Amino acid sequence: MTTTTEAPAVASVPAARRLSYVKAFNEGLAQAMREDENVFVAGEDVAGYGGVFRMFDNLLDEFGPRRMIDTPISEAALVGLGVGAAARGLRPVVDLMFMDFIGVCLDQIVNQAAKMKYMFGGGLSVPLTITTASGAGLGAAAQHSQSLEAWLAHVPGLKVVMPSDAYTAKGLTVSAIRDNNPVVVMLNKVLLGSTSEVPEEIYGIPLGQAHTARHGSDVTVIALGRMVGEALAAAEELAAEGVEIEVIDPRTVQPLDTETMFASVRRTNRVLVVHEAVTFGGLGAEIAAQIQDVVFDYLDAPVLRIGAPFSPVPFSPVLEKAYVPDRARIAQGCRRLLERS
Amino acid sequence: MAQRASTASKKSPQVSPPVSPQVSPPVIKDLHERMVRIRLFETEAGKLMEAGKLPGFLHLYVGQEAVAAGVMTALRDDDQITSTHRGHGHAVAKGVGFRAMYSELYGRVTGACLGRGGSMHINDLTRGMLGANGIVGAGVPIAVGAAFAARYKGEDSVAVTFFGDGATNIGAWHEGANMAAILGLPVVFVCENNGYAEFTPQSAHMLITDVADRAAAYGMPSVIVDGMDAVAVHRAATEAVERARRGEGPMMIEAKTYRFFDHQGVKGLRHPYRSDEEVAEWKTRDPIDLIEARAVADGTATRAELDDVWQRTRDEIAEAIAYAESSPLPDPADLLLNVYSG
């Protein structure tokens, strides 16, 4: 991965430090809390227990119960608490544990947080960060495994980020907290233990800016979240066959940096979009449509989408493995695109 | 006020006449003026809607003025409120200007929401008005958040959330009540029980007579007041607000009140969900008539002084409507303004 090239240059660091995705998130959050007294965390089991995914480990020790708040299991009131506190000048980080739970608080996210600035005529902002864990792969079944970014990306006023590795987990979290809009940070459950090079100092990754994770000339693969790693693995496989794919990580899916994608399509003329979410009505459809709107003349083949089948996430590991796109399907998709003249 | 202390009989509309203890003459005058301002703002808005001049919906507050006035006279400017879809009364009583409000009803760029919000989203952060809200019950957790922010910042302001009887059937209300209670936050829960959730009578949507009973489930004290008696509301609100300001946590006030117009607009009764007799009976206890009778009887104000309040307000409203009508419409080129913050 080429992520380290974006890290601030630190001459005194002899060797790059690797950190896990969850620890990188935790470090970014802690640094953002040190940076701004107005940042606090509220959620179920975030303080005393440190979060079910250990996302909030040790934060209670440093920041105390004033800034680390265990709440009742009340997602609507939890997000509402964040909206009201944000409207009054704080920078709340509220944790929804599993993304699937947004169904019980969607009003506060969609009708309150997202629209407040607009419908109030701009008189206030809602600098709310919602953290949550998305994605399949842990055998957590249909109510604890979804990737619902398309629901949220459809709502004007929300920002949605999907960190694809430890480096982006930290940088996007810091930017989400610093941003003056409601931002949903979708952490991927399977990536929690994965490591990458992560600078020790605080840094933000600009929201709304895609990253070209690998350069290539034959096919553009636009991959969301965990699929970035799968696409890079597929790229190694294809490189052995003499095919060079370009991998674009949007990082922020709302707002979406389409310009980086268009520029890549102009070079490669073939596009595959891959996400873990259900294909139907997913972001792949939006990305494909925008590419066809703007750079249709550069395409040598129709835009191809790979996502999950139109089904809830299954439980049995053999079914779950078949459900989630992987490097083999991505490589196969690229080969199909190259077969078209 | 740790225990339930009812100044109203349990069953509306047979509420008792105002027997609330005395408050100072300036408070009576303040309550009266705020109620007159709401009444005239609302009745004129109703006329404009009837005349086809206003787009959208208009949920009138007339009849319930004693609640907004009673609570807002117990608050400071830096105290925050969240309101309902029937929010004009709260906005007017909290001090939001007529010009900004009428302009918003007309969809003008000079409106409180730059013409982006309309009747159901009027707000004014300089007055602690965190917005009317089109979603029933949604303002409750937001007020809890505002109270959280006050305590976090070490300020002693409080938050008041207004809601109707119907809102207490929605999850956000219960979650917000429990959250405020468990975190011990300075929130005052004000139920404006007008007996109807839109067109459905209370008896059809809950099996309890007093919404205040619901507070007990969250360890929250409550009080029931005559919602047509602004003085009674003011006194209950003052106690609840002072209690919250002292750090003693949330409290609920249930005000038994009534709306004189329909759920939406001035008329439009497709089916008679309430009788003419019931409406007429409540109108005999018009909250403004009650406070005027009281003010004159105890020498707080002369009839001429009260009439002067009406006239001054009428003049101010006429000017504000003219301002709204002559204000520019929003520019469609600015359609995406404020979708995101910078």
XYZ file of C-alpha atoms in Angstrom:
683
model
C 0.000 0.000 0.000
C 1.186 3.471 -0.750
C -0.368 5.162 2.213
C 2.835 6.041 4.014
C 3.760 8.538 1.322
C 0.938 10.750 2.586
C 2.086 10.765 6.160
C 3.646 13.981 7.396
C 7.387 13.712 7.002
C 9.032 13.066 10.349
C 12.769 12.970 9.946
C 13.454 11.673 13.414
C 11.420 8.491 13.065
C 13.855 5.800 12.037
C 11.428 3.050 11.112
C 7.760 3.224 10.245
C 5.514 2.062 13.025
C 2.790 -0.459 12.343
C -0.434 -0.260 14.272
C -3.695 -2.177 14.142
C -6.814 -0.603 12.656
C -8.604 -0.501 16.018
C -5.573 0.931 17.822
C -5.105 3.515 15.103
C -8.728 4.565 15.543
C -8.287 4.688 19.295
C -5.096 6.770 18.984
C -6.718 9.242 16.588
C -9.729 9.647 18.844
C -7.569 10.163 21.936
C -5.462 12.758 20.128
C -8.568 14.568 18.906
C -9.874 14.605 22.482
C -6.588 16.089 23.686
C -6.686 18.646 20.887
C -10.215 19.858 21.649
C -11.805 19.969 25.063
C -15.246 19.979 23.401
C -14.862 16.419 22.129
C -16.594 13.779 24.243
C -17.662 10.183 23.644
C -21.048 8.694 24.480
C -22.328 5.224 23.767
C -23.230 1.827 25.098
C -20.311 0.219 26.959
C -17.795 2.731 25.646
C -16.450 3.971 28.980
C -16.115 1.255 31.617
C -15.798 -1.629 29.194
C -13.880 0.210 26.466
C -16.274 -0.761 23.688
C -17.210 -4.226 22.497
C -14.509 -4.014 19.808
C -11.974 -2.388 22.193
C -12.260 0.793 20.176
C -12.380 2.895 23.335
C -9.808 1.055 25.462
C -8.079 3.182 28.109
C -9.922 6.370 27.221
C -11.864 6.418 30.491
C -8.563 6.301 32.393
C -7.271 9.373 30.620
C -10.410 11.421 30.086
C -12.644 10.391 32.973
C -16.408 10.001 33.179
C -17.109 13.600 32.194
C -15.857 12.935 28.657
C -16.460 9.185 28.381
C -20.140 8.450 28.986
C -21.811 5.068 29.201
C -25.413 5.476 28.116
C -28.503 3.298 28.300
C -29.289 1.146 25.250
C -31.197 3.984 23.616
C -29.844 4.749 20.175
C -32.430 7.427 19.371
C -31.678 9.323 22.578
C -27.961 8.722 22.109
C -27.852 10.304 18.663
C -30.295 12.997 19.808
C -27.972 13.768 22.715
C -25.225 14.220 20.169
C -27.356 16.448 17.947
C -28.387 18.720 20.808
C -24.881 18.891 22.229
C -23.408 19.591 18.779
C -25.960 22.331 18.169
C -24.706 23.898 21.409
C -21.075 23.893 20.346
C -19.670 20.561 21.484
C -18.104 17.915 19.226
C -19.771 14.690 20.275
C -18.566 11.278 19.186
C -21.428 8.834 19.600
C -20.920 5.143 19.029
C -23.555 2.864 17.542
C -21.580 -0.351 18.095
C -23.047 -2.255 15.128
C -24.132 -0.349 12.031
C -27.282 -2.464 11.804
C -28.616 -0.560 14.827
C -29.038 2.670 12.865
C -32.542 1.496 12.025
C -33.653 2.381 15.535
C -32.257 5.927 15.405
C -32.520 6.823 11.739
C -34.845 9.752 12.470
C -32.226 11.467 14.576
C -29.554 10.878 11.933
C -31.574 11.611 8.811
C -34.259 14.088 9.863
C -32.400 15.893 12.626
C -28.601 15.794 12.349
C -28.394 15.864 8.565
C -30.985 18.578 7.907
C -30.696 20.903 10.858
C -28.237 23.333 9.347
C -30.109 23.496 6.068
C -33.663 23.776 7.344
C -32.725 26.243 10.082
C -31.253 28.571 7.481
C -27.619 27.982 8.307
C -27.591 29.434 11.791
C -25.861 26.465 13.357
C -23.774 23.456 12.483
C -23.915 19.911 13.798
C -20.312 18.736 14.257
C -21.398 15.245 15.277
C -19.353 12.119 14.638
C -21.096 8.751 14.648
C -18.791 5.759 14.861
C -19.997 2.293 14.052
C -18.788 -1.125 12.955
C -20.000 -2.451 9.634
C -19.445 -5.463 7.458
C -19.696 -9.227 7.359
C -17.075 -11.871 8.051
C -17.395 -12.572 11.756
C -20.347 -14.934 11.566
C -22.488 -12.267 13.194
C -25.437 -12.970 10.860
C -28.076 -10.761 9.318
C -28.580 -8.181 12.104
C -24.905 -7.537 12.909
C -23.114 -7.648 9.544
C -24.528 -5.124 7.128
C -22.843 -2.423 5.076
C -25.462 0.317 4.849
C -23.408 3.150 3.408
C -25.855 3.586 0.526
C -28.678 4.437 2.954
C -26.610 7.205 4.499
C -24.868 8.467 1.376
C -28.332 9.150 -0.068
C -29.063 11.754 2.605
C -27.983 15.336 1.854
C -26.128 16.792 4.813
C -24.422 13.639 6.042
C -20.840 12.679 5.347
C -19.830 9.034 5.302
C -16.301 7.665 5.502
C -15.127 4.071 5.122
C -11.550 3.529 6.329
C -9.842 0.767 4.391
C -6.796 0.312 6.653
C -5.262 1.460 9.917
C -3.758 4.598 8.390
C -7.108 5.789 7.054
C -8.934 4.683 10.215
C -6.922 7.199 12.205
C -6.816 10.026 9.679
C -10.476 9.864 8.683
C -11.587 9.677 12.324
C -9.594 12.794 13.186
C -11.036 14.636 10.177
C -14.568 13.484 11.028
C -14.245 14.922 14.529
C -12.770 18.184 13.236
C -15.471 18.505 10.538
C -18.415 20.810 11.166
C -20.936 18.355 9.705
C -22.412 15.096 10.928
C -20.006 12.381 9.777
C -20.550 8.637 10.022
C -17.315 6.672 10.409
C -17.893 3.108 9.202
C -15.207 0.932 10.718
C -14.949 -2.519 9.202
C -15.118 -5.378 11.694
C -12.848 -7.734 9.765
C -10.164 -5.075 9.487
C -10.007 -4.296 13.226
C -6.866 -6.362 13.803
C -5.177 -5.590 10.496
C -2.069 -3.426 10.623
C -0.470 -0.775 8.496
C 2.042 2.004 8.919
C 0.584 4.758 11.072
C 2.331 7.983 12.081
C 2.368 8.691 15.799
C 1.376 12.339 15.544
C -2.188 13.485 14.918
C -3.129 13.877 11.253
C -6.331 14.256 9.286
C -7.146 12.829 5.886
C -9.190 15.311 3.823
C -12.839 14.302 3.576
C -14.174 13.990 0.054
C -10.818 13.126 -1.467
C -10.206 9.748 -3.089
C -6.839 8.028 -2.920
C -5.215 6.040 -5.678
C -3.980 3.040 -3.715
C -2.269 1.454 -6.720
C -1.434 2.798 -10.135
C -2.153 0.740 -13.236
C -3.057 1.171 -16.863
C -5.490 -1.608 -17.744
C -8.529 -1.487 -15.457
C -9.735 0.956 -12.810
C -11.059 -0.820 -9.722
C -13.019 1.452 -7.408
C -13.230 -0.356 -4.076
C -14.987 0.644 -0.849
C -13.745 -0.094 2.663
C -12.471 -3.622 3.124
C -12.672 -4.234 -0.614
C -9.622 -2.020 -1.125
C -7.409 -4.695 0.411
C -9.102 -7.388 -1.651
C -8.595 -5.343 -4.813
C -4.896 -4.843 -4.028
C -4.536 -8.587 -3.518
C -6.299 -9.188 -6.838
C -3.884 -6.724 -8.421
C -0.926 -8.889 -7.379
C -2.555 -11.918 -8.947
C -3.281 -10.013 -12.167
C 0.164 -8.474 -12.305
C 1.576 -11.979 -12.603
C -0.582 -12.287 -15.717
C 0.726 -9.004 -17.096
C -2.381 -6.987 -16.230
C -1.923 -3.769 -14.275
C -4.998 -2.552 -12.422
C -5.441 0.803 -10.804
C -7.129 0.722 -7.379
C -9.036 3.753 -6.187
C -10.116 4.056 -2.583
C -12.765 6.796 -2.330
C -12.247 6.845 1.474
C -15.226 9.217 1.738
C -18.341 7.951 -0.014
C -20.338 11.109 0.728
C -19.262 13.524 -0.629
C -17.806 11.350 -3.345
C -14.663 12.376 -5.231
C -15.703 11.446 -8.753
C -13.015 13.560 -10.429
C -10.259 11.151 -9.382
C -12.346 8.312 -10.804
C -13.032 10.092 -14.094
C -9.324 10.853 -14.533
C -8.482 7.206 -13.979
C -11.143 6.027 -16.442
C -9.689 8.310 -19.089
C -6.408 6.409 -18.680
C -7.646 2.815 -18.332
C -10.957 2.850 -20.225
C -12.345 0.024 -18.093
C -14.017 0.184 -14.677
C -14.991 -2.261 -12.008
C -16.746 -1.034 -8.852
C -16.680 -3.352 -5.852
C -18.354 -3.056 -2.480
C -19.373 -5.357 0.292
C -22.943 -4.054 0.354
C -25.797 -5.546 -1.660
C -25.308 -4.661 -5.332
C -28.904 -3.564 -5.954
C -29.235 0.122 -5.217
C -25.693 0.217 -3.890
C -23.066 2.890 -4.424
C -21.753 0.927 -7.395
C -24.873 1.908 -9.291
C -24.314 5.582 -8.518
C -20.642 5.470 -9.436
C -21.377 3.608 -12.677
C -24.062 6.111 -13.622
C -21.819 9.107 -12.969
C -18.978 7.586 -14.977
C -21.348 6.965 -17.877
C -22.661 10.513 -17.621
C -19.238 12.110 -17.822
C -16.647 9.801 -19.405
C -18.803 7.442 -21.452
C -16.731 8.078 -24.572
C -13.630 6.747 -22.836
C -15.185 3.410 -21.938
C -14.193 0.288 -23.852
C -16.676 -1.827 -21.886
C -19.733 -1.248 -19.712
C -18.965 -0.444 -16.084
C -19.028 -3.663 -14.075
C -20.287 -3.904 -10.505
C -19.450 -6.528 -7.918
C -21.273 -6.606 -4.599
C -23.321 -8.883 -2.404
C -26.345 -10.786 -3.714
C -29.817 -9.494 -2.851
C -30.044 -11.322 0.438
C -29.576 -10.664 4.135
C -26.097 -11.615 5.328
C -26.077 -15.367 6.060
C -24.686 -16.971 9.204
C -23.014 -20.201 8.154
C -19.348 -19.482 7.325
C -19.580 -21.247 3.977
C -22.540 -19.085 2.974
C -21.024 -15.896 4.355
C -17.834 -16.510 2.365
C -19.862 -16.952 -0.792
C -21.794 -13.768 0.012
C -18.954 -11.265 0.382
C -16.937 -10.296 -2.709
C -13.269 -11.311 -2.578
C -10.012 -11.018 -4.491
C -10.873 -13.938 -6.776
C -14.138 -12.370 -7.904
C -12.435 -9.016 -8.405
C -9.681 -10.606 -10.511
C -12.285 -12.500 -12.485
C -14.235 -9.293 -13.044
C -11.141 -7.548 -14.367
C -10.477 -10.397 -16.782
C -14.057 -10.190 -18.040
C -13.674 -6.463 -18.651
C -10.462 -7.066 -20.592
C -12.141 -9.669 -22.775
C -14.434 -6.956 -24.133
C -12.913 -5.125 -27.082
C -41.526 20.090 43.964
C -40.805 16.483 44.733
C -44.341 15.194 44.720
C -47.230 15.460 42.348
C -49.208 18.585 43.206
C -52.170 19.002 40.954
C -53.953 22.285 40.546
C -56.312 20.780 38.012
C -58.864 18.042 38.228
C -57.780 14.870 36.471
C -60.273 14.939 33.668
C -60.200 17.584 30.997
C -61.971 19.768 30.173
C -63.378 20.093 33.710
C -60.304 21.933 34.930
C -60.640 24.111 37.970
C -60.778 27.898 37.689
C -57.491 29.685 38.283
C -56.841 29.640 41.976
C -53.088 29.772 41.696
C -51.279 31.943 44.204
C -50.339 35.513 43.476
C -47.338 36.470 41.411
C -46.008 39.968 40.978
C -47.785 42.460 38.691
C -44.848 42.661 36.232
C -45.027 38.898 35.760
C -48.796 39.077 35.115
C -48.220 41.802 32.534
C -45.407 39.834 30.948
C -47.550 36.707 30.732
C -50.393 38.726 29.236
C -48.252 40.400 26.612
C -46.628 37.174 25.497
C -50.046 35.531 25.164
C -51.445 38.442 23.165
C -48.435 38.311 20.871
C -48.983 34.609 20.225
C -52.746 35.025 19.746
C -52.441 37.812 17.222
C -49.514 36.245 15.383
C -51.523 33.065 15.038
C -54.899 34.494 14.116
C -53.321 36.711 11.465
C -51.334 33.745 10.119
C -54.579 31.785 9.967
C -56.195 34.547 7.915
C -53.244 34.610 5.540
C -53.489 30.856 5.101
C -57.245 31.083 4.474
C -56.543 33.750 1.880
C -54.219 31.351 0.085
C -51.146 33.476 0.684
C -49.041 30.923 2.582
C -47.591 27.694 1.194
C -47.308 24.510 3.235
C -48.890 23.563 6.522
C -49.907 25.754 9.448
C -50.448 24.197 12.867
C -52.017 26.878 15.028
C -51.351 27.190 18.750
C -54.329 29.389 19.693
C -55.835 28.260 22.994
C -52.552 26.931 24.373
C -50.888 30.330 24.920
C -50.784 30.019 28.693
C -48.310 27.163 28.434
C -45.736 28.914 26.245
C -46.061 32.173 28.153
C -46.013 30.483 31.546
C -42.866 28.514 30.788
C -40.978 31.197 28.901
C -41.450 33.772 31.670
C -39.589 31.319 33.893
C -36.605 31.166 31.532
C -33.576 33.269 30.717
C -32.490 34.126 27.185
C -29.646 31.607 27.378
C -31.972 28.759 28.338
C -32.732 26.509 25.391
C -36.014 25.109 24.139
C -36.967 22.462 21.626
C -40.410 22.740 20.168
C -42.989 20.808 18.179
C -44.717 21.017 14.812
C -47.068 23.455 16.608
C -44.180 25.705 17.446
C -45.132 29.318 16.688
C -46.309 29.979 20.223
C -43.055 28.780 21.720
C -41.028 30.862 19.258
C -43.034 34.030 19.855
C -42.936 33.609 23.626
C -39.170 32.941 23.548
C -38.700 36.235 21.763
C -38.290 35.342 18.100
C -39.190 38.365 15.968
C -42.390 38.686 13.969
C -40.564 39.758 10.819
C -38.404 36.629 10.699
C -41.402 34.447 11.499
C -43.862 35.843 8.964
C -41.166 35.989 6.311
C -40.509 32.305 6.896
C -44.211 31.469 6.594
C -44.166 33.251 3.247
C -41.016 31.374 2.159
C -39.004 34.579 1.827
C -35.241 34.781 2.038
C -35.592 37.138 5.006
C -37.242 34.358 7.024
C -35.898 32.708 10.147
C -34.725 29.793 7.971
C -33.965 31.820 4.804
C -37.126 30.274 3.346
C -35.702 26.753 3.680
C -37.641 25.643 6.715
C -41.168 27.027 6.844
C -43.590 26.933 9.733
C -42.321 23.664 11.226
C -38.645 24.625 11.487
C -38.600 28.163 12.845
C -35.584 28.672 15.083
C -33.501 31.451 16.542
C -30.293 30.501 18.261
C -29.812 33.979 19.656
C -33.025 33.431 21.638
C -32.306 29.836 22.694
C -34.938 28.549 20.280
C -33.486 25.288 18.966
C -36.265 24.874 16.497
C -39.755 23.686 15.874
C -39.625 20.103 14.667
C -41.660 18.265 12.083
C -41.073 14.888 13.700
C -43.239 14.156 16.750
C -41.085 13.564 19.826
C -37.774 14.198 18.071
C -37.011 17.376 19.983
C -36.946 15.523 23.287
C -33.502 13.884 22.971
C -32.146 17.050 21.349
C -33.091 19.073 24.427
C -31.360 16.429 26.503
C -28.251 17.054 24.391
C -28.536 20.819 24.849
C -28.759 20.309 28.616
C -25.768 18.001 28.446
C -23.793 20.706 26.666
C -24.703 23.285 29.304
C -23.472 21.082 32.112
C -20.374 20.012 30.143
C -19.427 23.647 29.672
C -20.123 24.472 33.297
C -22.998 26.822 32.480
C -26.169 26.917 34.521
C -28.628 27.224 31.661
C -31.434 24.692 31.379
C -33.250 23.115 28.453
C -37.008 22.811 28.101
C -38.592 20.375 25.700
C -42.196 20.895 24.655
C -44.260 17.986 23.364
C -47.871 16.943 23.067
C -49.714 14.066 24.663
C -49.314 12.046 21.454
C -45.527 12.370 21.494
C -45.311 10.413 24.712
C -46.230 7.295 22.750
C -43.081 7.491 20.647
C -39.803 5.786 21.529
C -37.659 8.893 21.368
C -39.715 10.427 24.184
C -39.124 7.494 26.516
C -35.464 7.188 25.585
C -34.986 10.908 26.118
C -36.770 10.885 29.475
C -34.686 7.988 30.741
C -31.467 9.483 29.381
C -32.132 12.837 31.066
C -32.996 11.119 34.325
C -30.061 8.729 34.385
C -27.591 11.507 33.517
C -29.308 13.907 35.947
C -29.492 16.650 33.335
C -31.164 20.074 33.662
C -34.155 19.387 31.408
C -37.768 20.366 31.972
C -40.275 18.188 30.156
C -43.413 20.156 29.301
C -46.377 18.177 28.029
C -49.034 20.292 26.379
C -51.884 17.879 26.724
C -54.570 19.207 24.402
C -56.379 15.904 24.410
C -55.819 15.009 20.768
C -53.008 13.416 18.777
C -53.888 15.054 15.466
C -57.511 13.885 15.224
C -57.411 11.005 17.691
C -58.606 11.591 21.247
C -56.312 10.699 24.111
C -58.632 7.903 25.222
C -57.961 6.113 21.931
C -54.186 6.255 22.146
C -53.368 5.736 25.799
C -55.121 4.077 28.709
C -53.976 6.588 31.297
C -55.642 9.906 32.077
C -52.563 11.795 33.157
C -49.520 11.775 30.901
C -47.555 12.862 33.982
C -47.831 9.281 35.219
C -45.227 8.357 32.623
C -42.548 10.442 34.341
C -42.662 8.153 37.370
C -41.334 5.277 35.262
C -38.065 7.199 34.891
C -37.765 8.396 38.462
C -38.750 11.880 37.386
C -41.041 14.034 39.544
C -44.020 15.576 37.820
C -46.750 18.104 38.338
C -50.099 18.621 36.627
C -51.260 22.169 36.046
C -54.235 23.933 34.537
C -52.869 24.763 31.125
C -55.331 27.610 30.658
C -53.940 29.394 33.716
C -50.707 31.130 32.741
C -49.912 31.966 36.354
C -50.179 28.338 37.413
C -47.928 27.280 34.532
C -45.448 30.027 35.349
C -45.206 28.948 38.970
C -44.773 25.267 38.151
C -42.202 26.097 35.480
C -40.290 28.388 37.832
C -39.973 25.602 40.380
C -38.967 23.026 37.780
C -36.435 25.360 36.160
C -34.889 26.373 39.478
C -34.707 22.739 40.484
C -32.941 21.872 37.243
C -30.610 24.856 37.607
C -29.639 23.664 41.066
C -28.530 20.371 39.502
C -31.414 18.291 40.824
C -32.246 16.789 37.460
C -35.220 16.701 35.138
C -38.856 17.214 35.977
C -42.082 17.004 34.020
C -44.982 19.411 33.843
C -48.245 18.292 32.302
C -50.408 21.251 31.303
C -54.034 20.370 30.491
C -54.887 22.644 27.623
C -56.823 22.849 24.371
C -56.356 24.045 20.816
C -59.148 26.244 19.551
C -58.480 25.676 15.837
C -58.035 22.448 13.979
C -54.928 20.252 13.981
C -53.830 21.950 10.780
C -55.088 25.256 9.445
C -58.138 27.099 10.652
C -60.847 24.715 9.571
C -61.018 21.602 7.451
C -62.895 19.208 9.672
C -63.559 16.328 7.334
C -65.235 14.514 10.157
C -66.267 15.796 13.536
C -63.669 14.316 15.853
C -64.688 16.707 18.594
C -68.019 18.381 19.300
C -68.871 22.050 18.953
C -69.978 21.921 22.569
C -66.584 20.707 23.704
C -64.781 23.460 21.800
C -67.199 26.093 23.119
C -66.785 24.882 26.676
C -63.018 25.217 26.512
C -63.324 28.645 24.942
C -65.154 29.840 28.033
C -61.780 29.377 29.718
C -59.770 31.326 27.172
C -56.369 31.831 28.828
C -56.139 35.468 27.808
C -59.622 36.281 29.100
C -58.695 34.616 32.374
C -55.527 36.616 32.916
C -57.184 39.879 31.847
C -60.033 39.354 34.295
C -57.526 38.628 36.987
C -55.317 41.607 36.142
C -58.224 44.041 36.177
C -59.752 42.539 39.320
C -56.583 42.799 41.363
C -55.545 46.160 39.994
C -52.489 44.927 38.096
C -53.635 46.673 34.942
C -56.488 48.785 33.672
C -58.594 47.730 30.727
C -57.058 50.568 28.746
C -53.564 49.300 29.471
C -54.504 45.819 28.315
C -56.133 47.190 25.181
C -52.973 49.102 24.483
C -51.000 45.835 24.442
C -53.383 44.464 21.812
C -53.133 47.602 19.704
C -49.355 47.846 19.855
C -49.058 44.198 18.913
C -51.523 44.581 16.028
C -49.467 47.462 14.672
C -46.249 45.467 15.002
C -47.805 42.506 13.227
C -49.178 44.613 10.378
C -45.717 46.014 9.856
C -44.129 42.548 9.973
C -46.587 41.129 7.430
C -45.939 44.048 5.105
C -42.219 43.453 5.540
C -42.616 39.767 4.705
C -44.770 40.429 1.658
C -42.287 42.922 0.272
C -39.268 40.724 1.023
C -37.429 38.947 -1.792
C -37.903 35.301 -2.540
C -34.878 33.001 -2.255
C -32.706 32.756 -5.359
C -32.957 29.266 -6.916
C -29.258 29.619 -7.740
C -28.658 29.234 -3.989
C -30.535 25.938 -3.795
C -27.622 24.076 -2.225
C -26.848 26.718 0.379
C -26.177 25.223 3.824
C -26.405 21.560 2.833
C -22.959 21.315 4.402
C -21.130 23.529 6.840
C -17.817 24.925 5.817
